[in-house]
Structures are given as C-alpha cells and as structure tokens.
Coordinates of N, CA and C and ligand atoms in Angstrom, one line a residue:
X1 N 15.1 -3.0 -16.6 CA 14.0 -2.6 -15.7 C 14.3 -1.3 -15.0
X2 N 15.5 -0.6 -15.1 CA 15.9 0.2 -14.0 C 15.6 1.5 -14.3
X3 N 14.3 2.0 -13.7 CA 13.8 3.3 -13.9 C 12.8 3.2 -15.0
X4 N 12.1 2.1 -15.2 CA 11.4 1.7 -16.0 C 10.2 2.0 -15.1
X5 N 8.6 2.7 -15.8 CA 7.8 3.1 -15.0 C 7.0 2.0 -14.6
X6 N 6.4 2.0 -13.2 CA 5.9 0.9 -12.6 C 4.1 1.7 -12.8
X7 N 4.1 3.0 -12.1 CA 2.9 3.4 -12.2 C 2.9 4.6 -13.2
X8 N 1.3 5.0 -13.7 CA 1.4 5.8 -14.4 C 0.1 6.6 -15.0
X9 N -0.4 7.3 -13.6 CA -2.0 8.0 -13.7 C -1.5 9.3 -15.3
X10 N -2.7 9.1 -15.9 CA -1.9 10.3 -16.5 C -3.7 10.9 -17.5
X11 N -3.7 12.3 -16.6 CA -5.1 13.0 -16.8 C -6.4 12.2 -15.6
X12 N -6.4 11.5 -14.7 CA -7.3 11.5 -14.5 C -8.5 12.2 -13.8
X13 N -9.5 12.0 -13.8 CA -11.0 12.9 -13.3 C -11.1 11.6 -12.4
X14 N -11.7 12.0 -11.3 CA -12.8 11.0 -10.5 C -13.3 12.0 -9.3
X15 N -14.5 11.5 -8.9 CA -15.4 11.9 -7.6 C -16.5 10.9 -7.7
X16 N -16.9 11.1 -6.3 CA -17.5 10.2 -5.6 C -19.2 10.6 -5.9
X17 N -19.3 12.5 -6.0 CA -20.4 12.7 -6.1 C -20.4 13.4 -8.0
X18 N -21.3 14.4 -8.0 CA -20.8 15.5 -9.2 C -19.9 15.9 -9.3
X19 N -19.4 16.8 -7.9 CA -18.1 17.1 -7.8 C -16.7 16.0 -8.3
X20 N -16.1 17.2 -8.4 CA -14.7 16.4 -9.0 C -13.8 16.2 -7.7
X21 N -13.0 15.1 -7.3 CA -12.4 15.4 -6.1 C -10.5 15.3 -6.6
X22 N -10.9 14.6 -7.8 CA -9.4 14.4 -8.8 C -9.8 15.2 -9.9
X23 N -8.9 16.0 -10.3 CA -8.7 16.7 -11.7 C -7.2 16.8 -12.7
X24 N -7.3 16.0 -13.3 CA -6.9 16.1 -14.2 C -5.5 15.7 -13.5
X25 N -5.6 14.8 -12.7 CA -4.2 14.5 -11.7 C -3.3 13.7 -12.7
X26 N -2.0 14.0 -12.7 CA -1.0 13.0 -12.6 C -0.1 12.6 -12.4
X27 N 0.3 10.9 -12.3 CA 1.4 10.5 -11.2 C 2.4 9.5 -11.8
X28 N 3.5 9.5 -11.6 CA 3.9 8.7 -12.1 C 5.5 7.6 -10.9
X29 N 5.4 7.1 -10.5 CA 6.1 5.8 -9.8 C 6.6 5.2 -11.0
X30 N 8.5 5.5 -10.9 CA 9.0 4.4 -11.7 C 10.1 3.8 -10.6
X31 N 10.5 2.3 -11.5 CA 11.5 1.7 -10.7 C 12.0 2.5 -9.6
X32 N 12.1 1.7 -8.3 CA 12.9 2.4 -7.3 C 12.5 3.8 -6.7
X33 N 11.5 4.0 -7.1 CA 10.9 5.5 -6.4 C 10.5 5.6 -5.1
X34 N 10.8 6.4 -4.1 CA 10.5 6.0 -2.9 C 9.5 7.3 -2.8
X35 N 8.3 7.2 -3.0 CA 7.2 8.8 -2.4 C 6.3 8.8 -1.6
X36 N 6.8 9.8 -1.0 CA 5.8 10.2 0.3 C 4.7 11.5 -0.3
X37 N 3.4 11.1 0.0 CA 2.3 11.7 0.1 C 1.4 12.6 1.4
X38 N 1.4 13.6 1.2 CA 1.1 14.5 2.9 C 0.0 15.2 2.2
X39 N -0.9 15.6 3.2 CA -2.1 15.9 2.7 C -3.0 16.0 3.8
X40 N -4.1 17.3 3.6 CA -5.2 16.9 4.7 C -6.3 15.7 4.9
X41 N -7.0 15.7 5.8 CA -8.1 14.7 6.0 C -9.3 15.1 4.4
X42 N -9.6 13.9 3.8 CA -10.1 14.0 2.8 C -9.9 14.8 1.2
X43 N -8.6 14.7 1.2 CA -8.0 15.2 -0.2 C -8.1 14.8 -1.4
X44 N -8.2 13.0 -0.6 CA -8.2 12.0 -2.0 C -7.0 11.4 -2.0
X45 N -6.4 11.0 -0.9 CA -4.8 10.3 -0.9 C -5.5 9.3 -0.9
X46 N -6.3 8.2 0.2 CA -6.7 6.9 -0.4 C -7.4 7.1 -1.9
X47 N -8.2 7.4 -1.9 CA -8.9 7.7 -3.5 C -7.8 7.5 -4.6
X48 N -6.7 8.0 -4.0 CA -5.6 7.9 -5.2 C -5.1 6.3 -5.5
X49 N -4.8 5.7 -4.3 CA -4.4 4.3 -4.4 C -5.5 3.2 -4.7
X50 N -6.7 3.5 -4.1 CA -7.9 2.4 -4.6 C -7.8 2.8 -6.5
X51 N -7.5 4.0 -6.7 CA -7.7 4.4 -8.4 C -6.3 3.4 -9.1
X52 N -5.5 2.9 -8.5 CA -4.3 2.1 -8.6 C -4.3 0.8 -9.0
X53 N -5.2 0.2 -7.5 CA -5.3 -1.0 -7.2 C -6.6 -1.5 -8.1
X54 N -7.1 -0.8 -8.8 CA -8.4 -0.7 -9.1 C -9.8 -1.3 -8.4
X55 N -10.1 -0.8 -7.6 CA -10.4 -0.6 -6.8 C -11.9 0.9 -6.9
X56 N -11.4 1.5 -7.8 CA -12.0 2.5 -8.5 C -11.6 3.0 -9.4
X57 N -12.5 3.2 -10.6 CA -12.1 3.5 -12.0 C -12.5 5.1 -12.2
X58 N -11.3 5.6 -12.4 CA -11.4 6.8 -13.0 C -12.6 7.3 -13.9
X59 N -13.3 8.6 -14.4 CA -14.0 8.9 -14.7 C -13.7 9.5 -16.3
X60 N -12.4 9.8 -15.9 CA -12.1 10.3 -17.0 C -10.3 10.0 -17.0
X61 N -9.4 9.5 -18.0 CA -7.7 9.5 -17.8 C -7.5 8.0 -17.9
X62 N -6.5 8.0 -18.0 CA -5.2 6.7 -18.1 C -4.8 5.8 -17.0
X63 N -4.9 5.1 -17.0 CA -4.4 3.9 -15.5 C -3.7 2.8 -16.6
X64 N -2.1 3.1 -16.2 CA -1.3 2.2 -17.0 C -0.3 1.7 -15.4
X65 N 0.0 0.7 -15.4 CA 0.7 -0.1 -14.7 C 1.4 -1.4 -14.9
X66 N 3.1 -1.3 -14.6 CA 4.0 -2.0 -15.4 C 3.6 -2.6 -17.0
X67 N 3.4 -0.8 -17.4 CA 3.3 -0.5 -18.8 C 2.0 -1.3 -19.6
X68 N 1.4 -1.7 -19.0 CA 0.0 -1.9 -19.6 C -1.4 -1.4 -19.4
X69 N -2.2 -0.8 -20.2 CA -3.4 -0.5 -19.7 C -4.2 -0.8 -19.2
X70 N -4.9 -0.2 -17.5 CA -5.9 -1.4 -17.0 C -7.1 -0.4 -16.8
X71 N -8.1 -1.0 -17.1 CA -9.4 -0.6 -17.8 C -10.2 -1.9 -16.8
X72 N -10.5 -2.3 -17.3 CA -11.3 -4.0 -16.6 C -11.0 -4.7 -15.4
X73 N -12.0 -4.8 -15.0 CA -11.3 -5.5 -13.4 C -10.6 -6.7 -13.5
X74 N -10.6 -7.4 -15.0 CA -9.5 -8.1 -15.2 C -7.8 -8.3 -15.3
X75 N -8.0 -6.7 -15.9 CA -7.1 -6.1 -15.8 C -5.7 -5.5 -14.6
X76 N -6.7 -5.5 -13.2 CA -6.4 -5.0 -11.8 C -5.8 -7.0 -11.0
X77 N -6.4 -8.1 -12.1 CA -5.8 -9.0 -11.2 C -4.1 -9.6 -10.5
X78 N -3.3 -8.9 -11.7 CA -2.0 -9.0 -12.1 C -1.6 -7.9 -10.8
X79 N -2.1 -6.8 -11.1 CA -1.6 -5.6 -10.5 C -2.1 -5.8 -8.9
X80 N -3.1 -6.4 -8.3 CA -3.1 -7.2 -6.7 C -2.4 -7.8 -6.7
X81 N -1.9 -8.6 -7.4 CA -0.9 -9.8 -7.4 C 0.7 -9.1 -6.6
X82 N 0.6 -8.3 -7.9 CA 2.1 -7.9 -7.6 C 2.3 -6.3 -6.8
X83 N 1.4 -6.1 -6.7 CA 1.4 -4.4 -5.7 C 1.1 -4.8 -3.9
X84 N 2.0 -4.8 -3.4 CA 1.7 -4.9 -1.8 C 0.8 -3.7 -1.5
X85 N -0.5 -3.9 -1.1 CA -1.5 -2.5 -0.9 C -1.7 -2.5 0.8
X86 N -1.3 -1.9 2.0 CA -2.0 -1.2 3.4 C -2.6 -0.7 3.6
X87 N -4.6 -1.2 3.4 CA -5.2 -0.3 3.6 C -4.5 0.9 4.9
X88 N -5.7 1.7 4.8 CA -5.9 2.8 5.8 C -6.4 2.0 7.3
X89 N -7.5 1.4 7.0 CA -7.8 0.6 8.0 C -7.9 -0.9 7.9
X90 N -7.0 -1.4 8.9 CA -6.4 -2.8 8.9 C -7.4 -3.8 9.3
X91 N -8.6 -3.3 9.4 CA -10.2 -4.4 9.3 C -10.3 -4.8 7.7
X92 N -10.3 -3.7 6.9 CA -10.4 -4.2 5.7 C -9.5 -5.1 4.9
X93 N -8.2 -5.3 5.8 CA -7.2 -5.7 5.3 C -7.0 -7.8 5.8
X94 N -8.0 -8.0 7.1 CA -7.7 -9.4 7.7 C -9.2 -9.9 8.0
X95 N -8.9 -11.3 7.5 CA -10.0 -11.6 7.4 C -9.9 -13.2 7.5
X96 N -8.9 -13.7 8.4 CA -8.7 -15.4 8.9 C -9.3 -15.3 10.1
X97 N -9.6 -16.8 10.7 CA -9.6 -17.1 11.6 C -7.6 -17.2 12.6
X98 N -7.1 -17.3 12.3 CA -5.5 -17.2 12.9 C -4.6 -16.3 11.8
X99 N -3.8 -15.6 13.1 CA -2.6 -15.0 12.4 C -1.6 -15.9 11.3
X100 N -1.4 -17.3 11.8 CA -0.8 -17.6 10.7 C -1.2 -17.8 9.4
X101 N -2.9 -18.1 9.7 CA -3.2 -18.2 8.5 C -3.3 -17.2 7.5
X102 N -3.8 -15.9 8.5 CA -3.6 -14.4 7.4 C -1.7 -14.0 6.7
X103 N -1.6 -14.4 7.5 CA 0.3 -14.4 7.1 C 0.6 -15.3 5.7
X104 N 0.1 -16.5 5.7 CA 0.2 -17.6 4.9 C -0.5 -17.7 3.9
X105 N -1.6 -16.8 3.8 CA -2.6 -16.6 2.6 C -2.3 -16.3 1.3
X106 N -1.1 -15.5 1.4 CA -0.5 -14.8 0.1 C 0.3 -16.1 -0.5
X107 N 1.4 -16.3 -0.1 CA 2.1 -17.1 -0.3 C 1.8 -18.6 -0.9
X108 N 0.4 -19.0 0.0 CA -0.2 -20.3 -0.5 C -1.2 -20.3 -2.0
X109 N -1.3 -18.8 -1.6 CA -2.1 -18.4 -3.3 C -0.8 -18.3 -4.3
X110 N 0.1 -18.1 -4.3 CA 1.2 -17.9 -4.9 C 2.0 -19.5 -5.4
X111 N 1.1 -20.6 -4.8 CA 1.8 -21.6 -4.9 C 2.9 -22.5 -3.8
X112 N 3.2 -21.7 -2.7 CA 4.1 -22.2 -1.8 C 3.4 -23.0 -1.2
X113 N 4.8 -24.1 -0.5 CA 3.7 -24.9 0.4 C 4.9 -26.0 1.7
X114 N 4.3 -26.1 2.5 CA 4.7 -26.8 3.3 C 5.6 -25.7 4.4
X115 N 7.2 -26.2 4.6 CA 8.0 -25.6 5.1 C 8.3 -24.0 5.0
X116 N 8.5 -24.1 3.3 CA 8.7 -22.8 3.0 C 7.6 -21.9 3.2
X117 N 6.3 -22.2 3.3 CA 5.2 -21.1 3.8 C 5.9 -20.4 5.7
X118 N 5.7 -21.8 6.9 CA 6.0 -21.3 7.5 C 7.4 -20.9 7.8
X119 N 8.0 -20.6 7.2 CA 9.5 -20.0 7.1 C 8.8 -18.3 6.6
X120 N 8.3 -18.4 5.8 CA 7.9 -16.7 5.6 C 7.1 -16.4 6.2
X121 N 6.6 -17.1 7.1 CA 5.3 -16.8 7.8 C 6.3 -16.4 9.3
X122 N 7.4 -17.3 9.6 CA 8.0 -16.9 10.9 C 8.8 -15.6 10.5
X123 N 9.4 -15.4 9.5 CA 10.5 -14.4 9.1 C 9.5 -13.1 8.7
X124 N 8.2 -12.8 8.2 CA 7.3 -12.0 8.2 C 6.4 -11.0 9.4
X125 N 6.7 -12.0 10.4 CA 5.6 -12.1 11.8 C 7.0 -11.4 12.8
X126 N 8.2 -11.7 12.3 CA 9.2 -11.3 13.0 C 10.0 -10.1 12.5
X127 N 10.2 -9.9 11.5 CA 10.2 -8.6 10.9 C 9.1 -7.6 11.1
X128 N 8.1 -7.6 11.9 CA 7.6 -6.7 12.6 C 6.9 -7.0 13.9
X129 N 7.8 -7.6 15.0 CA 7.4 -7.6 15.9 C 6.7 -8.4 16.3
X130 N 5.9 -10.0 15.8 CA 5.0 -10.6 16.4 C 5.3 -11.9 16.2
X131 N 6.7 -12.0 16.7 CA 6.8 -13.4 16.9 C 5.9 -14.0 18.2
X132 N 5.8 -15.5 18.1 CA 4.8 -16.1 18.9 C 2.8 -15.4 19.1
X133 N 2.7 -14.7 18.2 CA 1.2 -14.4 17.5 C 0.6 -15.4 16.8
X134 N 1.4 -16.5 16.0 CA 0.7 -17.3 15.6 C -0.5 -18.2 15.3
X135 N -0.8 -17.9 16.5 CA -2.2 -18.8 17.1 C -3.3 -17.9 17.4
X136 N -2.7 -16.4 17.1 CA -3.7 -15.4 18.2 C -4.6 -15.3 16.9
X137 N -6.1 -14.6 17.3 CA -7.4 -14.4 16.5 C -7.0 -12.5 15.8
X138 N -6.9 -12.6 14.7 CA -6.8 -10.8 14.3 C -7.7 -10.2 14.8
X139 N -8.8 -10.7 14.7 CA -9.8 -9.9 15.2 C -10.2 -9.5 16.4
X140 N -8.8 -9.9 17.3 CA -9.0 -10.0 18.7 C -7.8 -8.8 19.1
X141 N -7.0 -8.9 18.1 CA -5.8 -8.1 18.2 C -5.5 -6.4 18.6
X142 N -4.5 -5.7 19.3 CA -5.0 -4.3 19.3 C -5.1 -3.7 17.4
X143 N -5.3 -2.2 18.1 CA -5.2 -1.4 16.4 C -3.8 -1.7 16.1
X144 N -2.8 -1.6 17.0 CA -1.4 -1.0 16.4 C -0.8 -2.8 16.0
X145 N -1.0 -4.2 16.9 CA -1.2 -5.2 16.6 C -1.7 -5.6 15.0
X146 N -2.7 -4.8 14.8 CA -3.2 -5.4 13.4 C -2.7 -4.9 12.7
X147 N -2.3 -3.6 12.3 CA -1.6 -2.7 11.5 C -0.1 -3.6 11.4
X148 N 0.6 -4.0 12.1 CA 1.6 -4.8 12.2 C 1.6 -5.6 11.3
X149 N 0.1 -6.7 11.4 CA 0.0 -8.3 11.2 C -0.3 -8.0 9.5
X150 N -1.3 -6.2 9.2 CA -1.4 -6.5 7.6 C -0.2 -5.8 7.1
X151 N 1.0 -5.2 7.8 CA 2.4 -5.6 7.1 C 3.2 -6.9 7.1
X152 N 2.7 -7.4 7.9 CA 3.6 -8.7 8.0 C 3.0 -9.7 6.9
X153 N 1.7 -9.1 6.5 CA 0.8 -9.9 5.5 C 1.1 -9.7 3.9
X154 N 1.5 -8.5 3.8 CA 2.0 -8.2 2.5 C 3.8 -8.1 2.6
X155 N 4.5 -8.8 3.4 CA 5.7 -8.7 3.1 C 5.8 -10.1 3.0
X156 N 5.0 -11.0 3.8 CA 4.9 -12.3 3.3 C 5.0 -12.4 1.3
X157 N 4.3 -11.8 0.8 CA 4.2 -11.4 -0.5 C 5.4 -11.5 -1.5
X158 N 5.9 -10.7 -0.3 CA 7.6 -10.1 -1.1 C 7.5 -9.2 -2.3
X159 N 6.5 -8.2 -2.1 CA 6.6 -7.5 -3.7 C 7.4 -6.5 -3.2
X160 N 8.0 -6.4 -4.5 CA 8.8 -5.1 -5.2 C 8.3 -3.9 -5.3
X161 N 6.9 -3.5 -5.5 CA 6.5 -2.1 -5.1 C 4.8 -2.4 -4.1
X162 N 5.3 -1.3 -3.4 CA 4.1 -1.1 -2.3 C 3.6 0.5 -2.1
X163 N 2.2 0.2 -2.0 CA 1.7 1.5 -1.5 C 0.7 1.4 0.0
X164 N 1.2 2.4 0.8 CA 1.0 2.1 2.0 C 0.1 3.3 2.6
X165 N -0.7 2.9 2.9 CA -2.0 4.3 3.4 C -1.6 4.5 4.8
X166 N -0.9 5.1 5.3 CA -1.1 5.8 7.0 C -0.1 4.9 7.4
X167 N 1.3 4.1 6.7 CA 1.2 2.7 8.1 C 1.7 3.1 9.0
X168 N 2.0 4.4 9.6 CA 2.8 4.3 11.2 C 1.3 4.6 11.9
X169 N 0.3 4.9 11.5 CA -0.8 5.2 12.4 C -1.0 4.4 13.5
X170 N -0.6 4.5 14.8 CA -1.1 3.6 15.9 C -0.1 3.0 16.2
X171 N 1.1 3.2 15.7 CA 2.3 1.9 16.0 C 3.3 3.1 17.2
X172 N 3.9 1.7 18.3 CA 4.7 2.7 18.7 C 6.4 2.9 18.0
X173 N 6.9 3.5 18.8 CA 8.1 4.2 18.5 C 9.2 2.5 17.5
X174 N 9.0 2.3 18.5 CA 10.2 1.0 18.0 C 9.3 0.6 16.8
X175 N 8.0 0.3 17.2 CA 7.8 -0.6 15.4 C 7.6 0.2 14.1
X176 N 7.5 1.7 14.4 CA 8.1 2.9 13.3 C 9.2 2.5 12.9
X177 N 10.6 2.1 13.7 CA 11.6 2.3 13.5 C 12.0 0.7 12.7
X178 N 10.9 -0.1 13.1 CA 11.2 -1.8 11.9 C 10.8 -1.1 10.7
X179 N 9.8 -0.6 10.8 CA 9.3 -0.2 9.2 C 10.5 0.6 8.3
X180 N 11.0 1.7 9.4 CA 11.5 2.6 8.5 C 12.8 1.2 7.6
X181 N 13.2 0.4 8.8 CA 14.4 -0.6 8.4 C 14.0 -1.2 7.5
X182 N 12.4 -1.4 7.0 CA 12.4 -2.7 6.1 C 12.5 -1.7 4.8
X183 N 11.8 0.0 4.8 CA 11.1 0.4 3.6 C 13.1 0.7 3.5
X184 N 13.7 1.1 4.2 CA 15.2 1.4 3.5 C 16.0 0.2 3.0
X185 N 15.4 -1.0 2.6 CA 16.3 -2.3 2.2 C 15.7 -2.0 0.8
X186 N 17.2 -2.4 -0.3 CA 17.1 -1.9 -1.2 C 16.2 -2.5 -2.2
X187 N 16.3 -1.8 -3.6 CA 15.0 -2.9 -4.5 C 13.6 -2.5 -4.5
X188 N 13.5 -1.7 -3.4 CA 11.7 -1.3 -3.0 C 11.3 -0.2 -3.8
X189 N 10.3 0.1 -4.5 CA 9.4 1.4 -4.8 C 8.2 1.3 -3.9
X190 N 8.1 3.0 -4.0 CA 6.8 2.5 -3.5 C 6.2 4.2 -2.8
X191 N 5.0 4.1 -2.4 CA 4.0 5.2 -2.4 C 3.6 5.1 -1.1
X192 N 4.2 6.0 0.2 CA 3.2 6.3 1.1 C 2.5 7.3 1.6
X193 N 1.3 6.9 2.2 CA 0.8 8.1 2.6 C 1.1 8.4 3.8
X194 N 1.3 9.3 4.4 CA 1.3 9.7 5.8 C 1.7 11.0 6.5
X195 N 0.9 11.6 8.0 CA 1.1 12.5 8.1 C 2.2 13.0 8.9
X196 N 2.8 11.8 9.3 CA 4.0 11.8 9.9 C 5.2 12.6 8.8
X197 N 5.6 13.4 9.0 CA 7.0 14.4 8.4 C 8.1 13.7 8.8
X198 N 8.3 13.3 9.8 CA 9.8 13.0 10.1 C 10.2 11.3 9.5
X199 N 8.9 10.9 9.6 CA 8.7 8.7 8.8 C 8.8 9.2 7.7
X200 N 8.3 10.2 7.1 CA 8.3 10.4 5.7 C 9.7 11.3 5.1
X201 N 10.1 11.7 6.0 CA 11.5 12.3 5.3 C 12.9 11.3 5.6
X202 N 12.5 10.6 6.8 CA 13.5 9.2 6.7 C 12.9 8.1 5.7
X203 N 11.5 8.1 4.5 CA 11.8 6.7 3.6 C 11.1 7.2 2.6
X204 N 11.0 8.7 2.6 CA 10.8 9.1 0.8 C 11.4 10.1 0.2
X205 N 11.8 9.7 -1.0 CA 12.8 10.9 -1.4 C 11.8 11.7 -2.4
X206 N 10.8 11.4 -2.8 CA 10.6 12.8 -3.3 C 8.8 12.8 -2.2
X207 N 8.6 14.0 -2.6 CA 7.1 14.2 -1.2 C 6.2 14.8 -2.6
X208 N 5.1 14.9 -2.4 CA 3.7 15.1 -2.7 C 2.4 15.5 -2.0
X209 N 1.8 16.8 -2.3 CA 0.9 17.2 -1.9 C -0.3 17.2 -2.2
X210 N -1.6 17.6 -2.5 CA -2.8 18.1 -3.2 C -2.9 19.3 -3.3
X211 N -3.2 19.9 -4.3 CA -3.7 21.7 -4.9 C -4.4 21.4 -5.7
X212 N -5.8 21.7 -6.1 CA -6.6 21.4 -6.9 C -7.2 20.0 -6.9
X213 N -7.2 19.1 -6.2 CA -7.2 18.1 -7.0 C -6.3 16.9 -8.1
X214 N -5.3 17.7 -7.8 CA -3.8 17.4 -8.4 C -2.8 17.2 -7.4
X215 N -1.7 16.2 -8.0 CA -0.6 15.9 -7.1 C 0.3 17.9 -7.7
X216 N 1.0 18.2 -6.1 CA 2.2 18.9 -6.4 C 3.2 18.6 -5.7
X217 N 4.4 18.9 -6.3 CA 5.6 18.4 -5.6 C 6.1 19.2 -4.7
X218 N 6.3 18.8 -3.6 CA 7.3 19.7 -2.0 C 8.5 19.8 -2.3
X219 N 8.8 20.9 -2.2 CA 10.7 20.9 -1.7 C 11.4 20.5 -0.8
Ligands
ADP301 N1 -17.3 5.8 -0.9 C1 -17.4 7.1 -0.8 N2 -18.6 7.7 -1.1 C2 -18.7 9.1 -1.0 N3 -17.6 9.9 -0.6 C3 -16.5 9.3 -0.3 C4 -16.3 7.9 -0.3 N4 -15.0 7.6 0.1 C5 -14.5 8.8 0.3 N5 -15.3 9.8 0.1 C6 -15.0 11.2 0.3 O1 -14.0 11.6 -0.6 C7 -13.1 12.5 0.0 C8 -11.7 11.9 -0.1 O2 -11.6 10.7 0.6 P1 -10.2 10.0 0.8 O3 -9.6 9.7 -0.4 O4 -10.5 8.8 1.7 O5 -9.4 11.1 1.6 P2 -8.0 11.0 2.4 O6 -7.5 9.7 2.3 O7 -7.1 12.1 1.7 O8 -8.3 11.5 3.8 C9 -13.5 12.7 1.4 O9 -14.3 13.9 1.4 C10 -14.4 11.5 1.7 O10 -15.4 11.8 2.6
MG302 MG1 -7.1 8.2 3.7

C-alpha cells in the first residue's frame, strides 16, 4: 500500500455557471501525503473536495479513488465511507439531537455497538477538547465548539485519509495545537485547506495553490 495512490483528479473541467472555474486541474494524494492548500476566497478549494467526495461531478476529467473509477453516486458510497470529509461549515456537517449521538453515528453505521461505541465516543470528544459535552444540543453549541464536535465526529471514524476544509477556522490557540497533535500521528494522508501559513507549514509537507484554475505547487 505504501505510496500507493489514494486520490487521483486527472484533467478535470467543472463550473458552476458557463464559466470554467476548474481547468483542466490535476491532483493527485497518494499513501501518506500530507497537503496543504492556500488560496483566495472563491478559487475553488471547496469545489475541489465536494469534486472528491462526489458531491459534484466534474464536467469534463477523471475522478479515480483508491484506484477505482467513480463516475455514479454509487460509486462515491465506499469513498464517504472511508474519506474523513470537514465541511467548511460545521452546520452542514451535524445534524443529532445530542453530541453523543453525532459522535456515535459513524461508528454505529460501521457496525459497533454497545461499550466500544462509547469508548470512541469518550476518546473522540477528548481528543479535542469536549469532554463532559455529551448531553449538550450541537445546535446550541458555539462556532468554534462545533468545528471541534465535526472533528471529533470524523475521528470517531478512524479513517486513514482526510480532507479538511478551513479546520482551524474559529478554534482557539490550544485546540489548533490538538489538531496540529492528532494530524502529526503517523499513518494519516490527507488534504487541507487553510489560510492559516504557520497550521499549514506545521502539518503539510507539500502546499498548493490556484493559477488558472489549476492546482500549482509552492516552494
Ligand atoms: N452552488 C454554487 N452555485 C454557484 N456558484 C457557486 C456555488 N458554490 C460555489 N460557487 C462559486 O464558485 C466559486 C468557488 O467556490 P468555492 O469552491 O467555495 O471557493 P473557495 O472554497 O476557494 O473559497 C466562488 O465564486 C463561489 O461563489
Ligand atoms: Mg471554501
């Protein structure tokens, strides 16, 4: 598996209107890749990851992921399964009546049950900061609170590659500094976006821009 490609855009077109907002972009995430994405407001950095998660289908190009072609929304169920995704905004991401139950949702879809749920539910919720949240409403939660709870929701998961839209947005100093601890434990790939330079030069080794419509690479 080691260095074996996990992701793998290659040629695609998409926009939202006529315009093209992707041209002829491509990307590729293999095993163990750790990339940071920097970019202005509206470049197409989410655009890039919903084109992943499929979520949106290219107009034109290739969407292959752990080496298979995905074309059909059938195709995108494997690839939710196993891709930890952070939205940009953490409304679209929770959607229980209780924290533990949004913590627990992955894991019980996955088949767990009983003890071992809340064992990843306590060691999830604590690994970023919200132990004793259990009982609280997400929807009641602050911004920087929920951003927490939909990491603590996809690490419940435990996947091996993650793409993460903005996640230090709103968080303070210390719960930057859990993240940066969890994304530096080994085994992880994975794609963030953010405009943070200094989060992104402590947990990605290679960076990525937009020119054209296309990924370029930073020095
Ligand atoms: N559903 C949509 N319909 C029309 N335009 C959209 C839609 N979503 C995003 N856009 C536009 O596409 C461009 C890229 O959006 P996005 O990928 O969210 O940018 P970024 O994440 O880099 O800020 C922006 O100009 C945005 O306004
Ligand atoms: Mg965005």
């Amino acid at each position: 598996m080691e260095n074996s490609i996990v992701v793998n855009l290659s040629n695609i077109n998409f926009g939202y209107k006529e315009d093209l907002l992707l041209r002829d972009l491509n990307f590729v995430l293999r095993d163990g890749d750790r990339i940071g994405i920097i970019g202005p407001n509206g470049c197409g950095k989410t655009t890039l990851l919903y084109l992943i998660m499929g979520l949106l289908k290219p107009h034109k190009g290739g969407v292959e992921i752990f080496g298979r072609k995905r074309v059909r929304e059938d195709d995108f169920v494997e690839v939710r399964a196993k891709i930890g995704f952070l939205f940009q905004n953490s409304d679209d991401q929770l959607f229980c009546p209780s924290v533990r139950e949004e913590v627990a949702f992955g894991p019980l879809n996955f088949g767990k049950r009983g003890r071992e749920v809340e064992n990843i539910v306590d060691e999830s919720l604590g690994s970023v900061g919200l132990e004793g949240f259990k009982q609280r409403v997400p929807y009641h939660l602050s911004g920087g609170e929920k951003r927490r709870l939909a990491m603590a929701t996809i690490l419940a998961m435990k996947p091996r590659v993650l793409l993460l839209d903005e996640p230090t947005l709103g968080l303070d100093l210390p719960t930057v500094e859990k993240i940066v601890e969890i994304l530096n434990e080994p085994g992880l790939s994975y794609v963030i976006i953010s405009q943070n330079r200094d989060f992104l030069k402590r947990t990605a080794g290679k960076q990525y821009t937009f020119e054209n419509g296309a990924l370029k690479t930073l020095d």
